[in-house]
XYZ file of C-alpha atoms in Angstrom:
325
model
C 69.219 36.148 111.353
C 69.374 33.368 108.687
C 67.493 30.207 109.605
C 70.054 27.565 110.842
C 68.118 24.469 109.728
C 68.649 24.809 105.950
C 72.275 25.634 106.566
C 72.696 22.481 108.624
C 71.179 20.419 105.862
C 73.536 22.008 103.275
C 76.493 21.341 105.544
C 75.511 17.700 105.898
C 75.434 17.307 102.125
C 78.734 19.125 101.600
C 80.542 17.155 104.225
C 79.073 13.768 103.515
C 77.459 13.631 106.902
C 80.582 14.609 108.826
C 79.450 17.991 110.112
C 77.695 18.842 113.372
C 77.263 21.600 115.951
C 76.383 24.298 113.385
C 75.578 27.586 115.107
C 75.902 31.381 114.673
C 78.445 33.059 116.941
C 77.173 36.595 116.467
C 74.594 38.677 114.575
C 77.172 39.585 111.896
C 76.935 36.153 110.324
C 79.901 34.302 111.787
C 79.103 30.622 111.580
C 80.849 27.879 113.606
C 80.757 24.180 112.634
C 82.456 20.987 113.725
C 83.906 18.700 110.952
C 84.686 15.034 111.857
C 87.736 13.906 109.895
C 88.234 10.545 111.525
C 89.822 8.116 109.137
C 90.648 10.702 106.454
C 94.200 11.104 105.188
C 95.863 14.451 105.711
C 95.578 15.259 102.017
C 91.807 14.733 102.130
C 91.042 16.931 105.118
C 91.899 20.415 103.732
C 89.859 20.011 100.480
C 86.868 18.887 102.492
C 87.234 21.830 104.857
C 87.506 24.234 101.924
C 84.498 22.741 100.198
C 82.438 23.053 103.331
C 83.483 26.665 104.013
C 82.934 27.786 100.433
C 79.543 26.144 100.267
C 78.365 27.867 103.400
C 79.807 31.244 102.596
C 77.741 31.210 99.431
C 74.540 31.263 101.453
C 72.892 34.593 102.258
C 73.597 36.003 105.686
C 76.855 34.027 106.205
C 79.930 36.248 106.322
C 82.501 33.986 107.956
C 82.813 30.238 108.597
C 84.970 28.822 111.422
C 85.604 25.088 111.012
C 86.815 23.038 113.948
C 88.140 19.662 112.767
C 88.045 16.741 115.222
C 89.052 13.091 114.893
C 88.823 10.130 117.165
C 92.111 8.467 117.944
C 92.216 5.410 115.791
C 93.341 2.191 117.284
C 96.125 0.794 115.097
C 96.510 -2.968 114.616
C 100.139 -3.692 115.455
C 101.999 -6.725 114.127
C 105.262 -7.176 115.999
C 108.063 -8.969 114.147
C 110.507 -10.367 116.671
C 113.356 -12.873 117.114
C 115.247 -14.268 119.961
C 118.610 -13.255 118.578
C 120.126 -10.980 115.920
C 121.317 -12.067 112.470
C 118.330 -14.102 111.483
C 116.941 -11.702 108.856
C 114.155 -10.282 110.973
C 114.374 -6.783 109.519
C 114.342 -8.076 105.954
C 111.301 -10.172 106.749
C 109.519 -7.199 108.372
C 110.164 -4.880 105.362
C 108.991 -7.464 102.850
C 105.986 -8.472 104.974
C 104.876 -4.834 105.043
C 105.375 -4.404 101.270
C 103.559 -7.671 100.514
C 100.685 -6.737 102.778
C 100.383 -3.421 101.084
C 100.153 -5.174 97.647
C 97.332 -7.240 99.099
C 95.363 -4.126 99.946
C 96.185 -3.676 103.618
C 96.711 -0.027 104.703
C 100.048 -0.694 106.345
C 102.878 1.356 107.798
C 106.307 0.273 109.060
C 107.978 1.182 112.360
C 111.685 0.389 112.792
C 111.740 -0.235 116.532
C 115.301 -1.587 116.452
C 116.361 1.603 118.185
C 120.101 0.761 118.460
C 120.520 -0.928 115.046
C 117.958 0.571 112.646
C 118.214 -0.931 109.156
C 114.811 -0.159 107.600
C 115.937 3.101 105.971
C 118.398 1.097 103.896
C 115.934 -1.695 103.215
C 113.196 0.756 102.151
C 115.536 3.131 100.208
C 114.790 6.067 102.429
C 118.212 6.810 103.940
C 118.874 10.537 104.512
C 115.116 11.444 104.391
C 114.077 12.971 107.681
C 110.524 12.907 108.962
C 108.690 16.162 109.283
C 106.630 17.315 112.221
C 102.853 17.406 111.849
C 101.742 19.408 114.833
C 103.099 17.591 117.902
C 103.578 14.329 115.971
C 105.985 12.933 113.428
C 104.848 12.415 109.883
C 105.916 9.095 108.431
C 108.390 9.144 105.512
C 106.877 7.963 102.218
C 108.717 5.620 99.811
C 108.300 4.086 96.366
C 106.646 1.009 97.834
C 103.553 2.649 99.367
C 104.560 1.826 102.925
C 105.088 4.956 105.011
C 107.670 4.363 107.740
C 109.497 5.767 110.697
C 112.878 4.820 112.114
C 115.469 6.364 114.434
C 117.794 5.795 111.505
C 115.984 8.683 109.782
C 116.495 10.942 112.749
C 120.135 10.253 113.782
C 123.025 11.101 111.551
C 124.163 8.189 109.306
C 126.576 5.968 111.159
C 125.953 7.709 114.463
C 125.818 5.340 117.493
C 122.569 5.749 119.413
C 123.560 5.418 123.075
C 120.245 5.746 124.901
C 119.238 4.150 128.173
C 115.975 2.247 128.430
C 113.641 5.179 129.216
C 114.900 7.227 126.287
C 114.569 4.220 123.938
C 110.998 3.714 125.221
C 110.148 7.354 124.604
C 111.608 7.199 121.104
C 109.471 4.119 120.369
C 106.387 5.891 121.577
C 107.018 8.818 119.189
C 107.453 6.420 116.276
C 104.265 4.500 117.015
C 102.064 7.486 118.017
C 102.819 9.340 114.819
C 100.435 10.970 112.382
C 99.624 7.827 110.309
C 96.631 9.190 108.417
C 94.571 6.399 106.963
C 97.036 3.641 107.906
C 95.263 1.045 110.083
C 97.974 -1.576 110.494
C 101.595 -1.248 111.639
C 104.340 -3.764 111.111
C 106.800 -3.114 113.933
C 110.370 -4.395 113.494
C 111.489 -5.097 117.022
C 115.098 -5.450 118.121
C 116.313 -8.966 118.840
C 115.975 -10.370 122.325
C 113.608 -9.655 125.177
C 114.667 -6.290 126.581
C 113.331 -2.802 127.368
C 111.984 -1.937 123.888
C 110.041 -5.157 123.655
C 108.526 -4.638 127.111
C 107.608 -1.080 126.260
C 105.890 -2.183 123.062
C 103.908 -4.899 124.870
C 102.912 -2.709 127.842
C 102.116 0.578 126.104
C 100.930 -0.471 122.653
C 99.791 -4.164 123.029
C 100.414 -5.717 119.628
C 97.509 -7.602 118.107
C 99.897 -10.427 117.262
C 103.537 -11.395 116.796
C 105.502 -12.983 113.904
C 108.649 -14.775 115.123
C 111.647 -15.233 112.760
C 114.271 -17.918 113.204
C 116.867 -19.762 111.213
C 116.571 -23.546 111.196
C 119.420 -24.477 113.513
C 118.798 -25.469 117.144
C 120.649 -22.511 118.703
C 118.499 -19.948 116.925
C 115.369 -21.908 117.746
C 116.288 -21.899 121.464
C 116.361 -18.123 121.342
C 113.157 -17.933 119.249
C 111.424 -19.963 121.959
C 112.309 -17.311 124.505
C 110.818 -14.540 122.330
C 107.663 -16.647 121.913
C 107.514 -17.128 125.660
C 107.736 -13.372 126.284
C 104.747 -12.675 123.995
C 102.705 -15.563 125.440
C 103.273 -14.345 129.003
C 101.960 -10.956 127.920
C 98.970 -12.610 126.216
C 99.969 -11.438 122.778
C 98.875 -13.989 120.188
C 101.578 -15.621 118.090
C 100.554 -15.326 114.471
C 103.211 -17.798 113.459
C 106.854 -18.734 112.988
C 108.958 -18.032 109.848
C 112.008 -20.118 108.938
C 114.566 -17.824 107.319
C 117.747 -18.744 105.421
C 116.208 -22.163 104.753
C 118.234 -23.763 101.948
C 120.799 -22.380 99.478
C 120.602 -23.077 95.739
C 124.064 -23.051 94.089
C 123.972 -20.522 91.244
C 126.266 -22.695 89.166
C 124.919 -26.231 89.493
C 121.490 -25.642 91.039
C 122.097 -28.107 93.869
C 120.356 -27.099 97.112
C 122.253 -27.347 100.401
C 121.239 -26.519 103.940
C 124.051 -24.661 105.710
C 121.743 -23.849 108.647
C 119.801 -27.069 108.635
C 116.249 -27.650 107.323
C 112.831 -27.837 108.846
C 113.796 -26.944 112.410
C 111.409 -24.049 112.674
C 108.466 -25.971 111.247
C 109.101 -28.792 113.691
C 109.373 -26.312 116.551
C 106.091 -24.710 115.519
C 104.368 -28.072 115.618
C 105.853 -28.840 119.037
C 104.677 -25.466 120.418
C 101.305 -25.686 118.622
C 101.688 -22.460 116.696
C 101.274 -21.861 112.980
C 104.176 -22.228 110.591
C 104.039 -19.299 108.135
C 106.679 -20.495 105.652
C 110.294 -20.555 104.616
C 112.532 -17.958 103.029
C 115.643 -19.345 101.298
C 119.218 -18.138 101.757
C 119.449 -16.186 98.512
C 121.988 -13.943 96.924
C 119.141 -12.228 95.071
C 117.378 -11.360 98.301
C 120.618 -10.131 99.821
C 121.569 -7.873 96.874
C 118.049 -6.457 96.492
C 117.791 -5.734 100.192
C 121.153 -3.949 100.318
C 119.996 -1.943 97.278
C 116.844 -0.799 98.999
C 114.568 -2.790 96.735
C 112.459 -5.238 98.767
C 111.964 -8.434 96.651
C 108.246 -8.409 97.593
C 107.868 -5.154 95.656
C 108.606 -6.797 92.272
C 107.613 -9.877 90.290
C 110.894 -11.729 90.679
C 110.615 -15.231 92.170
C 112.647 -13.952 95.128
C 109.552 -12.227 96.388
C 107.226 -15.237 96.284
C 108.061 -16.584 99.814
C 107.225 -13.203 101.325
C 103.926 -12.983 99.426
C 103.007 -16.459 100.678
C 103.739 -15.469 104.291
C 101.885 -12.169 103.920
C 98.830 -14.038 102.590
C 98.666 -16.041 105.809
C 99.158 -12.923 107.984
C 96.406 -11.077 105.995
C 94.114 -14.068 106.547
C 94.866 -13.879 110.252
C 94.061 -10.184 110.260
C 90.800 -10.703 108.416
C 89.740 -13.484 110.761
C 90.576 -11.205 113.720
C 88.463 -8.375 112.336
C 85.647 -10.817 111.729
C 85.404 -11.939 115.341
């Protein structure tokens, strides 16, 4: 029978050091080998398998090659985007944060965990595109912005009410997070507003690395944001920082800036609670129109995207510091 040692050396070269366990299964030349594909995107795995098989089949005495691919389950870094109440622009912030992080080189995906009110398919221009199954897992839906995403809004019919009790919502969230994310290492998770079942499921089962809290400047919204912060702190999830959304409105006719929701409340609250203030996003017609049209401002070069890039830079620095510990 052919000597196994030279074949093992060839396999190591062909696989870039990812092969192991090479052995003959019978005297007819059937070769078995294990290929570690941890960290490789789905599109990279098959070509590597084919290259390894073809290279070994070219050797004398090898008639068949059986490749078993294995991969360690990768721990995803989860950034939860939460708010104490609805209507503060949390989903818009989450979408633009993910896009801006992607433009800064982070391998990021987006999960719309707002089970009962999913809006990310509209924000990311992927309405009507259903995720496919990849084995027993869902495959994230790609988009033009390089941020694969999953949402119950891509599974349910458009406009259909999702009337699920807590356990069903929790199971749906688990399927969205434990999907086949390929080379993605960071997930931005758009949580529903408040402090209910979905938030608890996320914290208990998936333990976010950190949370970004979104609030408008007025006192009522800040009271609710404080509750969301308290929930994460009780669960020992670090607060990355607080974002003040809808902060100031510039009149398109005269340019005068007014503050219909107040000004500076979130920054003051962040100082009081000793958490980082990540920045302000103005109340802008441009942001609203782009978001409704499925074009996140952070994806372009328009000034409307600048606040999101500034916030993402601080989040990226937080992620880098965390990895450096």
